[in-house]
């Protein structure tokens, strides 16, 4: 597939490490002007050292007002990936209200915040755009000790459908990718225990976790014109886990 993001300004949140970081590097390689937002400066510094054409911005997406100010300064944006998220594992009976707020602030509320600023400007410019929200298989399947994370990703899937409905008439497409486990920092948090990992792999028809690059491939597709009629989907990257 021939892909070029030449002339496009692309905002990626949570690009300091993991999937977001690999995505930022790939999009830059495909000619896009990538703006990488993340929380920890040292991760952004190493990203900029790896690819000096990527603009890095340190921001805590939990903060509604300062995030709005930051994103307004980055306009115009042609393509947006809401990738940043947190996972705080605890059993349902132990859910801590502070963890709930922190999780929903990043995994859902910041997606609304950043997407509002970016899509209002896309509408004003009249050029359309593509937004990819990074969800999870956890939006559609119950995972032990993941109650708040699962709920935040289920809400993200449904938010995405409404965005697709309301922004579609402006030629702005909104979709999610829904990966299975990927062994990033977040993946290691939940799935380093060999017994847990084996049990999850046993439920994945392809018998393995996803690689970071496999998630990046699907996001690139959804950002590109190759998916120009795709709007409002939740795309599993799960080796068939959700097919059962
Ligand atoms: P990761 O390695 O933990 O990276 C998450 C990134 O988000 C980090 O760069 C982190 O910044 C940033 N971030 C978190 N909170 C932030 C905040 N308040 N403000 C700004 N940036 C913030 O996780 P990942 O595995 O790459 O996850 C990427 C996406 O894939 C997430 O949406 C996740 O839910 C989804 N996903 C992951 C898996 C998996 O198994 N890994 C499976 C399905 C879906 P720092 O630099 O401070 O860490």
XYZ file of N, CA and C and ligand atoms in Angstrom:
780
model
N 0.845 -1.197 0.000
C 0.000 0.000 0.000
C 0.883 1.251 0.000
N 0.574 2.152 -0.934
C 1.370 3.368 -1.031
C 0.815 4.427 -0.081
N 1.587 4.799 0.934
C 1.068 5.756 1.915
C 2.004 6.945 2.024
N 1.417 8.143 1.931
C 2.196 9.350 2.187
C 1.353 10.314 2.994
N 1.946 10.895 4.034
C 1.261 11.924 4.810
C 1.926 13.278 4.580
N 2.563 13.412 3.430
C 3.230 14.656 3.024
C 2.245 15.822 3.150
N 2.650 16.895 3.815
C 1.790 18.079 3.925
C 0.737 18.002 5.033
N 0.704 16.900 5.768
C -0.300 16.745 6.835
C 0.312 17.053 8.195
N -0.446 17.761 9.021
C -0.050 17.968 10.425
C -0.826 16.950 11.267
N -0.067 16.122 11.996
C -0.678 14.980 12.703
C -0.371 15.078 14.201
N -1.436 15.101 15.008
C -1.267 15.159 16.460
C -1.455 13.765 17.054
N -0.465 13.308 17.834
C -0.542 12.005 18.512
C -0.410 12.246 20.009
N -1.408 11.808 20.778
C -1.288 11.946 22.232
C -0.669 10.672 22.820
N -0.005 10.830 23.957
C 0.619 9.667 24.604
C 1.734 9.085 23.761
N 2.515 9.981 23.146
C 3.533 9.522 22.192
C 4.912 9.339 22.833
N 4.974 9.423 24.161
C 6.277 9.294 24.824
C 6.817 7.875 24.785
N 5.924 6.914 24.898
C 6.373 5.512 24.858
C 5.292 4.619 24.257
N 5.624 3.353 24.097
C 4.651 2.360 23.656
C 4.155 2.587 22.234
N 2.847 2.327 22.044
C 2.237 2.377 20.719
C 2.316 3.794 20.143
N 2.046 4.794 20.962
C 2.054 6.183 20.495
C 3.413 6.605 19.963
N 4.441 6.170 20.642
C 5.800 6.529 20.213
C 6.131 5.889 18.852
N 5.842 4.589 18.736
C 6.116 3.896 17.465
C 5.294 4.511 16.340
N 4.065 4.907 16.657
C 3.195 5.524 15.660
C 3.773 6.872 15.204
N 4.213 7.683 16.161
C 4.777 8.999 15.817
C 5.959 8.836 14.859
N 6.815 7.874 15.157
C 7.995 7.643 14.309
C 7.579 7.179 12.908
N 6.576 6.307 12.831
C 6.118 5.789 11.528
C 5.487 6.912 10.698
N 4.630 7.720 11.352
C 3.934 8.784 10.611
C 4.933 9.817 10.084
N 5.953 10.061 10.867
C 7.000 10.991 10.436
C 7.759 10.405 9.244
N 8.026 9.113 9.304
C 8.703 8.420 8.193
C 7.882 8.516 6.904
N 6.553 8.539 7.051
C 5.665 8.657 5.888
C 5.448 10.115 5.480
N 6.259 11.033 6.003
C 6.252 12.412 5.516
C 5.357 13.378 6.265
N 4.647 12.915 7.304
C 3.772 13.816 8.056
C 4.558 14.688 9.025
N 3.998 15.861 9.336
C 4.577 16.700 10.398
C 3.916 16.265 11.699
N 4.659 15.533 12.513
C 4.071 14.928 13.712
C 4.298 15.817 14.930
N 3.207 16.014 15.663
C 3.292 16.722 16.942
C 2.939 15.706 18.027
N 3.881 15.470 18.916
C 3.758 14.406 19.914
C 3.514 15.025 21.285
N 2.346 14.733 21.852
C 2.044 15.199 23.212
C 2.225 14.029 24.168
N 2.876 14.273 25.301
C 2.933 13.237 26.320
C 3.243 13.850 27.677
N 3.235 12.989 28.703
C 3.297 13.476 30.085
C 4.723 13.629 30.600
N 5.607 12.709 30.237
C 6.938 12.667 30.856
C 8.001 13.198 29.900
N 8.723 14.241 30.385
C 9.653 14.955 29.501
C 10.777 14.060 28.971
N 11.293 13.198 29.846
C 12.455 12.398 29.395
C 12.079 11.453 28.234
N 10.837 10.988 28.210
C 10.403 10.148 27.080
C 10.335 10.978 25.799
N 9.851 12.212 25.939
C 9.744 13.083 24.763
C 11.133 13.481 24.261
N 12.052 13.680 25.200
C 13.422 14.070 24.806
C 14.079 12.958 23.970
N 13.877 11.716 24.375
C 14.500 10.626 23.602
C 13.791 10.455 22.255
N 12.495 10.769 22.218
C 11.765 10.703 20.935
C 12.319 11.757 19.970
N 12.499 12.968 20.475
C 13.024 14.052 19.626
C 14.449 13.738 19.174
N 15.203 13.053 20.050
C 16.586 12.690 19.677
C 16.554 11.637 18.563
N 15.545 10.768 18.596
C 15.439 9.709 17.580
C 14.972 10.271 16.240
N 14.090 11.297 16.283
C 13.597 11.902 15.034
C 13.386 13.395 15.292
N 14.339 14.184 14.852
C 14.324 15.614 15.192
C 13.214 16.378 14.468
N 12.553 15.763 13.489
C 11.469 16.487 12.813
C 10.151 16.387 13.591
N 10.116 15.542 14.622
C 8.905 15.444 15.457
C 8.931 16.560 16.501
N 7.807 17.307 16.565
C 7.693 18.368 17.580
C 7.135 17.737 18.854
N 7.780 17.944 19.976
C 7.312 17.313 21.218
C 6.762 18.366 22.182
N 5.643 18.022 22.802
C 4.973 18.938 23.728
C 4.662 18.181 25.015
N 5.175 18.686 26.121
C 4.863 18.045 27.401
C 3.543 18.614 27.933
N 2.604 17.747 28.236
C 1.312 18.202 28.771
C 0.680 17.071 29.561
N -0.029 17.442 30.623
C -0.812 16.444 31.356
C -2.260 16.561 30.895
N -2.700 15.561 30.148
C -4.040 15.600 29.539
C -5.161 15.526 30.566
N -4.804 15.247 31.817
C -5.836 15.242 32.868
C -6.360 16.652 33.114
N -5.562 17.651 32.735
C -5.947 19.036 33.019
C -6.695 19.643 31.828
N -7.996 19.821 31.965
C -8.874 20.263 30.875
C -8.434 21.620 30.311
N -8.277 22.629 31.191
C -8.042 23.996 30.697
C -6.675 24.152 30.040
N -5.633 23.639 30.706
C -4.301 23.828 30.124
C -4.145 23.011 28.840
N -4.820 21.846 28.775
C -4.768 21.049 27.536
C -5.406 21.825 26.386
N -6.542 22.485 26.667
C -7.207 23.276 25.601
C -6.274 24.363 25.083
N -5.629 25.069 26.018
C -4.709 26.145 25.608
C -3.580 25.576 24.754
N -3.028 24.449 25.191
C -1.908 23.829 24.469
C -2.334 23.433 23.058
N -3.467 22.760 22.938
C -3.884 22.231 21.628
C -4.252 23.369 20.681
N -4.865 24.431 21.205
C -5.232 25.578 20.338
C -3.997 26.148 19.631
N -2.861 26.117 20.341
C -1.620 26.671 19.754
C -1.055 25.778 18.661
N -1.539 24.525 18.569
C -0.978 23.564 17.602
C -1.776 23.497 16.299
N -2.903 24.207 16.247
C -3.752 24.166 15.051
C -3.040 24.803 13.865
N -3.342 24.416 12.631
C -4.318 23.406 12.256
C -3.747 22.000 12.352
N -4.641 21.055 12.638
C -4.290 19.633 12.666
C -5.163 18.922 11.624
N -4.555 18.111 10.764
C -5.302 17.367 9.729
C -5.727 15.987 10.199
N -4.878 15.378 11.034
C -5.118 13.996 11.468
C -4.806 13.913 12.956
N -5.689 13.225 13.704
C -5.533 13.178 15.164
C -5.601 11.738 15.653
N -4.677 11.366 16.530
C -4.757 10.054 17.185
C -4.801 10.259 18.698
N -5.951 9.932 19.286
C -6.113 9.980 20.740
C -5.663 8.634 21.286
N -4.390 8.569 21.665
C -3.781 7.297 22.068
C -3.506 7.219 23.573
N -3.288 8.364 24.222
C -2.894 8.346 25.644
C -3.974 7.674 26.486
N -3.540 6.867 27.428
C -4.484 6.237 28.356
C -3.713 5.719 29.555
N -4.453 5.472 30.624
C -3.863 4.831 31.799
C -4.706 3.615 32.169
N -4.064 2.651 32.827
C -4.777 1.464 33.327
C -4.376 1.293 34.784
N -5.342 1.395 35.671
C -5.068 1.212 37.102
C -5.844 -0.022 37.543
N -5.104 -1.095 37.791
C -5.780 -2.385 38.003
C -6.208 -2.570 39.454
N -7.471 -2.917 39.634
C -8.009 -3.218 40.957
C -9.309 -4.000 40.767
N -9.642 -4.786 41.766
C -10.881 -5.570 41.633
C -12.076 -4.628 41.748
N -13.221 -5.063 41.243
C -14.425 -4.230 41.283
C -14.713 -3.747 42.705
N -14.571 -4.656 43.691
C -14.930 -4.296 45.073
C -13.974 -3.267 45.671
N -12.806 -3.115 45.053
C -11.798 -2.187 45.597
C -11.673 -0.896 44.792
N -12.570 -0.638 43.877
C -12.407 0.547 43.016
C -12.288 1.818 43.863
N -11.232 2.551 43.591
C -10.921 3.767 44.331
C -11.440 4.955 43.504
N -12.236 5.832 44.097
C -12.822 6.936 43.312
C -11.770 7.824 42.649
N -10.615 7.958 43.296
C -9.553 8.785 42.680
C -9.017 8.127 41.413
N -8.858 6.799 41.466
C -8.406 6.077 40.268
C -9.449 6.163 39.159
N -10.716 6.103 39.556
C -11.796 6.226 38.574
C -11.681 7.574 37.859
N -11.552 8.665 38.639
C -11.491 10.002 38.027
C -10.257 10.144 37.138
N -9.111 9.664 37.641
C -7.869 9.790 36.860
C -7.998 9.030 35.542
N -8.591 7.830 35.602
C -8.726 7.007 34.396
C -9.675 7.658 33.392
N -10.845 8.048 33.861
C -11.807 8.656 32.925
C -11.321 10.010 32.411
N -10.572 10.748 33.237
C -10.047 12.046 32.774
C -9.137 11.881 31.571
N -8.283 10.855 31.601
C -7.361 10.655 30.476
C -8.043 9.865 29.359
N -8.641 8.721 29.699
C -9.094 7.776 28.667
C -10.324 8.249 27.912
N -11.122 9.140 28.518
C -12.344 9.578 27.845
C -12.437 11.108 27.733
N -12.296 11.791 28.897
C -12.557 13.242 28.891
C -11.530 13.991 28.048
N -10.280 13.542 28.109
C -9.253 14.243 27.314
C -9.469 14.009 25.816
N -10.079 12.885 25.460
C -10.381 12.621 24.040
C -11.432 13.625 23.557
N -12.428 13.864 24.399
C -13.458 14.867 24.060
C -12.790 16.238 23.924
N -11.967 16.565 24.904
C -11.333 17.884 24.956
C -10.485 18.155 23.711
N -9.542 17.258 23.460
C -8.612 17.455 22.330
C -9.380 17.416 21.005
N -10.324 16.470 20.889
C -11.055 16.325 19.617
C -11.960 17.516 19.342
N -12.520 18.109 20.391
C -13.361 19.307 20.181
C -12.552 20.423 19.531
N -11.384 20.691 20.113
C -10.549 21.793 19.602
C -10.146 21.511 18.152
N -9.679 20.278 17.930
C -9.175 19.926 16.601
C -10.304 19.893 15.574
N -11.443 19.289 15.927
C -12.496 19.124 14.914
C -13.233 20.430 14.633
N -13.369 21.303 15.631
C -13.982 22.618 15.344
C -13.162 23.353 14.290
N -11.843 23.279 14.427
C -10.958 23.929 13.463
C -11.013 23.239 12.097
N -11.124 21.887 12.120
C -11.276 21.161 10.836
C -12.540 21.636 10.129
N -13.618 21.802 10.875
C -14.891 22.242 10.281
C -14.723 23.640 9.684
N -14.088 24.542 10.440
C -13.871 25.916 9.943
C -13.049 25.910 8.655
N -12.074 24.989 8.570
C -11.196 24.961 7.391
C -11.875 24.268 6.201
N -12.860 23.426 6.483
C -13.633 22.757 5.433
C -12.865 21.714 4.640
N -11.795 21.185 5.234
C -10.978 20.211 4.486
C -11.160 18.779 4.973
N -12.045 18.548 5.948
C -12.227 17.208 6.485
C -11.059 16.785 7.353
N -11.020 15.500 7.661
C -9.938 14.993 8.511
C -10.237 13.580 8.958
N -9.306 13.005 9.714
C -9.510 11.661 10.254
C -9.032 11.636 11.704
N -9.850 11.030 12.552
C -9.519 10.903 13.980
C -9.536 9.421 14.330
N -8.486 8.945 14.968
C -8.466 7.554 15.446
C -8.344 7.573 16.970
N -9.284 6.923 17.625
C -9.242 6.775 19.077
C -8.731 5.372 19.405
N -7.703 5.308 20.229
C -7.136 3.994 20.545
C -7.910 3.403 21.732
N -8.738 2.426 21.414
C -9.547 1.745 22.418
C -8.870 0.423 22.770
N -9.636 -0.637 22.972
C -9.062 -1.906 23.425
C -10.084 -3.016 23.260
N -9.619 -4.255 23.249
C -10.555 -5.385 23.313
C -11.337 -5.317 24.631
N -10.749 -4.607 25.601
C -11.381 -4.480 26.927
C -12.657 -3.649 26.888
N -12.947 -3.009 25.754
C -14.212 -2.268 25.631
C -15.375 -3.223 25.447
N -15.067 -4.427 24.948
C -16.149 -5.347 24.567
C -16.111 -6.680 25.305
N -15.023 -6.940 26.025
C -14.925 -8.186 26.798
C -14.544 -7.827 28.232
N -15.132 -8.540 29.183
C -14.810 -8.280 30.587
C -13.446 -8.893 30.923
N -12.574 -8.090 31.521
C -11.274 -8.604 31.965
C -11.193 -8.405 33.476
N -10.804 -9.436 34.182
C -10.688 -9.376 35.640
C -9.775 -8.231 36.072
N -10.139 -7.520 37.117
C -9.359 -6.405 37.690
C -9.242 -5.196 36.758
N -10.048 -5.165 35.704
C -9.981 -4.059 34.737
C -11.306 -3.281 34.672
N -12.113 -3.296 35.743
C -13.481 -2.757 35.630
C -13.492 -1.314 35.112
N -12.694 -0.453 35.709
C -12.749 0.969 35.319
C -12.136 1.168 33.932
N -11.048 0.468 33.673
C -10.423 0.541 32.338
C -11.408 0.061 31.275
N -12.036 -1.116 31.507
C -13.027 -1.651 30.554
C -14.140 -0.624 30.337
N -14.637 -0.055 31.419
C -15.744 0.912 31.304
C -15.302 2.140 30.516
N -14.061 2.585 30.742
C -13.581 3.788 30.027
C -13.462 3.508 28.526
N -13.052 2.295 28.164
C -12.882 1.978 26.734
C -14.233 1.709 26.070
N -15.193 1.132 26.828
C -16.548 0.956 26.284
C -17.147 2.333 25.988
N -16.933 3.264 26.912
C -17.437 4.627 26.708
C -16.740 5.272 25.505
N -15.467 4.976 25.335
C -14.723 5.547 24.201
C -15.270 5.028 22.867
N -15.609 3.738 22.798
C -16.197 3.189 21.561
C -17.494 3.931 21.219
N -18.318 4.132 22.233
C -19.618 4.755 21.959
C -19.453 6.246 21.654
N -18.523 6.903 22.337
C -18.217 8.297 21.999
C -17.813 8.396 20.529
N -16.999 7.429 20.104
C -16.491 7.431 18.729
C -17.633 7.338 17.717
N -18.630 6.493 18.030
C -19.768 6.348 17.098
C -20.531 7.674 16.979
N -20.702 8.367 18.103
C -21.433 9.640 18.050
C -20.593 10.689 17.318
N -19.284 10.671 17.538
C -18.415 11.594 16.787
C -18.535 11.308 15.289
N -18.558 10.022 14.933
C -18.669 9.644 13.512
C -19.967 10.197 12.919
N -21.023 10.109 13.720
C -22.348 10.563 13.273
C -22.379 12.086 13.094
N -21.832 12.796 14.064
C -21.956 14.261 14.043
C -20.879 14.945 13.201
N -19.690 14.331 13.121
C -18.601 14.974 12.367
C -18.551 14.486 10.921
N -19.179 13.325 10.657
C -19.189 12.755 9.302
C -19.654 13.747 8.237
N -20.752 14.484 8.474
C -21.215 15.440 7.461
C -20.176 16.512 7.111
N -19.151 16.668 7.965
C -18.061 17.613 7.661
C -16.858 16.887 7.052
N -17.082 15.657 6.603
C -16.019 14.817 6.031
C -14.878 14.553 7.016
N -15.249 14.499 8.299
C -14.286 14.091 9.335
C -14.676 12.680 9.761
N -13.786 11.723 9.553
C -14.045 10.327 9.908
C -13.479 10.048 11.302
N -14.229 9.275 12.109
C -13.753 8.923 13.449
C -13.925 7.423 13.655
N -12.836 6.767 14.019
C -12.841 5.309 14.197
C -11.997 4.944 15.417
N -12.171 3.691 15.875
C -11.260 3.201 16.919
C -10.484 1.984 16.423
N -9.337 1.758 17.031
C -8.683 0.449 16.952
C -8.799 -0.174 18.339
N -8.973 -1.499 18.364
C -9.210 -2.197 19.638
C -8.241 -3.369 19.773
N -7.009 -3.070 20.188
C -6.006 -4.151 20.261
C -6.243 -5.102 21.433
N -5.712 -6.310 21.256
C -5.543 -7.214 22.388
C -4.295 -6.755 23.161
N -3.782 -7.583 24.015
C -2.592 -7.228 24.803
C -1.406 -6.957 23.881
N -0.669 -5.878 24.199
C 0.588 -5.545 23.512
C 1.609 -5.342 24.633
N 2.775 -5.910 24.507
C 3.710 -5.859 25.635
C 4.487 -4.535 25.718
N 3.753 -3.462 25.920
C 4.319 -2.152 26.245
C 4.388 -2.047 27.771
N 4.714 -0.861 28.254
C 4.707 -0.625 29.707
C 3.335 -0.995 30.284
N 2.259 -0.547 29.596
C 0.907 -0.851 30.074
C 0.620 -2.351 29.995
N 1.037 -2.981 28.924
C 0.795 -4.418 28.754
C 1.507 -5.218 29.836
N 2.731 -4.799 30.159
C 3.516 -5.522 31.179
C 2.840 -5.438 32.543
N 2.188 -4.295 32.798
C 1.499 -4.093 34.071
C 0.455 -5.184 34.324
N -0.307 -5.518 33.299
C -1.402 -6.473 33.491
C -1.063 -7.911 33.156
N -0.023 -8.115 32.325
C 0.120 -9.447 31.732
C 1.522 -10.048 31.839
N 2.340 -9.559 32.789
C 3.696 -10.112 32.948
C 3.666 -11.490 33.603
N 2.673 -11.724 34.438
C 2.557 -13.026 35.107
C 2.344 -14.119 34.051
N 3.278 -15.094 33.952
C 3.215 -16.101 32.888
C 1.884 -16.867 32.858
N 1.306 -17.128 34.035
C 0.033 -17.868 34.064
C -1.100 -17.058 33.450
N -1.147 -15.760 33.825
C -2.186 -14.878 33.276
C -2.005 -14.735 31.766
N -0.739 -14.559 31.360
C -0.439 -14.376 29.931
C -0.851 -15.622 29.146
N -0.529 -16.797 29.674
C -0.856 -18.047 28.968
C -2.364 -18.211 28.856
N -3.076 -17.836 29.917
C -4.529 -17.982 29.896
C -5.138 -17.054 28.842
N -4.636 -15.815 28.744
C -5.146 -14.887 27.719
C -4.790 -15.376 26.319
N -3.534 -15.799 26.139
C -3.125 -16.279 24.800
C -3.976 -17.476 24.373
N -4.370 -18.280 25.348
C -5.212 -19.443 25.063
C -6.580 -19.057 24.509
N -6.994 -17.808 24.793
C -8.311 -17.352 24.299
C -8.193 -16.596 22.980
N -6.965 -16.438 22.489
C -6.751 -15.714 21.228
C -6.510 -16.754 20.128
N -7.427 -16.853 19.148
C -7.265 -17.901 18.129
C -5.877 -17.921 17.485
N -5.236 -16.765 17.290
C -3.895 -16.785 16.698
C -2.812 -17.159 17.723
N -3.196 -17.278 18.994
C -2.305 -17.841 20.006
C -1.173 -16.947 20.465
N -1.279 -15.638 20.235
C -0.206 -14.732 20.664
C -0.776 -13.335 20.905
N 0.026 -12.489 21.587
C -0.335 -11.089 21.767
C -0.028 -10.325 20.467
N -0.511 -9.068 20.393
C -0.229 -8.242 19.210
C 1.116 -7.539 19.373
N 1.766 -7.288 18.256
C 3.001 -6.491 18.255
C 2.621 -5.018 18.084
N 3.464 -4.141 18.623
C 3.219 -2.690 18.499
C 3.009 -2.309 17.032
N 3.842 -2.841 16.143
C 3.753 -2.462 14.727
C 2.443 -2.894 14.079
N 1.840 -3.957 14.603
C 0.553 -4.408 14.050
C -0.559 -3.420 14.400
N -0.450 -2.789 15.553
C -1.430 -1.756 15.927
C -1.167 -0.496 15.099
N 0.094 -0.138 14.968
C 0.466 1.047 14.169
C -0.055 0.903 12.734
N 0.105 -0.295 12.138
C -0.359 -0.524 10.753
C -1.840 -0.159 10.590
N -2.668 -0.591 11.541
C -4.113 -0.347 11.427
C -4.445 1.131 11.635
N -3.722 1.775 12.532
C -3.975 3.217 12.749
C -3.591 3.996 11.490
N -2.473 3.633 10.897
C -2.030 4.303 9.661
C -3.102 4.151 8.582
N -3.640 2.942 8.452
C -4.717 2.698 7.464
C -5.913 3.620 7.726
N -6.342 3.697 8.988
C -7.537 4.503 9.298
C -7.290 6.001 9.141
N -6.049 6.429 9.279
C -5.732 7.852 9.067
C -5.668 8.178 7.579
N -5.328 7.175 6.781
C -5.014 7.427 5.372
C -6.270 7.453 4.508
N -6.117 7.921 3.274
C -7.244 7.953 2.328
C -7.639 6.550 1.867
N -6.832 5.528 2.181
C -7.219 4.159 1.825
C -8.474 3.712 2.579
N -8.810 4.427 3.649
C -10.030 4.087 4.413
C -11.073 5.198 4.266
N -11.110 5.847 3.089
C -11.921 7.067 2.932
C -13.430 6.887 3.129
N -13.935 5.635 3.105
C -15.375 5.420 3.345
C -15.609 4.718 4.689
N -14.560 4.629 5.514
C -14.675 3.927 6.800
C -14.891 4.959 7.907
N -16.031 4.881 8.574
C -16.372 5.872 9.599
C -17.213 5.210 10.682
N -16.781 5.348 11.941
C -17.585 4.844 13.065
C -17.334 3.390 13.412
N -16.225 2.818 12.918
C -15.977 1.397 13.240
C -15.090 1.243 14.471
N -15.204 0.059 15.085
C -14.277 -0.356 16.141
C -13.524 -1.553 15.553
N -12.253 -1.360 15.279
C -11.476 -2.375 14.540
C -10.639 -3.227 15.502
N -11.050 -4.471 15.722
C -10.257 -5.323 16.623
C -8.906 -5.671 15.993
N -7.861 -5.623 16.794
C -6.529 -6.101 16.362
C -6.173 -7.133 17.427
N -6.872 -8.255 17.371
C -6.921 -9.136 18.539
C -6.754 -10.615 18.202
N -6.308 -10.899 16.976
C -6.113 -12.306 16.604
C -7.373 -13.145 16.701
N -8.536 -12.489 16.747
C -9.805 -13.220 16.787
C -10.424 -13.354 18.169
N -9.808 -12.718 19.183
C -10.313 -12.827 20.569
C -11.794 -12.456 20.676
N -12.184 -11.352 20.022
C -13.564 -10.866 20.175
C -14.557 -11.593 19.265
N -14.039 -12.477 18.426
C -14.941 -13.199 17.520
C -15.734 -14.276 18.251
N -15.311 -14.609 19.486
C -15.939 -15.748 20.186
C -17.147 -15.319 20.981
P 2.021 3.000 27.526
O 3.219 2.326 27.030
O 1.733 3.054 28.985
O 1.987 4.479 26.905
C 0.952 5.371 27.237
C 1.388 6.773 26.873
O 0.350 7.688 27.276
C 2.660 7.190 27.584
O 3.505 7.869 26.712
C 2.135 8.106 28.689
O 3.052 9.103 29.071
C 0.938 8.744 28.009
N 0.015 9.300 29.006
C -0.614 8.637 30.001
N -1.294 9.513 30.762
C -1.093 10.742 30.245
C -1.507 12.050 30.602
N -2.260 12.274 31.693
N -1.110 13.091 29.830
C -0.319 12.883 28.755
N 0.125 11.677 28.374
C -0.261 10.610 29.113
O 0.701 2.335 26.891
P 0.433 1.666 25.465
O 0.327 0.222 25.676
O 1.347 2.200 24.437
O -1.056 2.189 25.220
C -1.407 3.051 24.150
C -2.896 2.915 23.911
O -3.205 1.555 23.562
C -3.755 3.232 25.133
O -4.919 3.906 24.733
C -4.111 1.860 25.676
O -5.294 1.868 26.435
C -4.251 1.091 24.380
N -4.135 -0.353 24.517
C -3.024 -0.914 25.055
C -2.951 -2.285 25.165
C -1.757 -2.979 25.756
O -1.855 -4.171 26.109
N -0.610 -2.330 25.871
C -4.026 -3.109 24.736
C -5.143 -2.489 24.183
C -5.192 -1.119 24.078
P 4.397 8.773 29.934
O 5.498 9.073 28.990
O 4.311 9.627 31.116
O 4.338 7.319 30.336
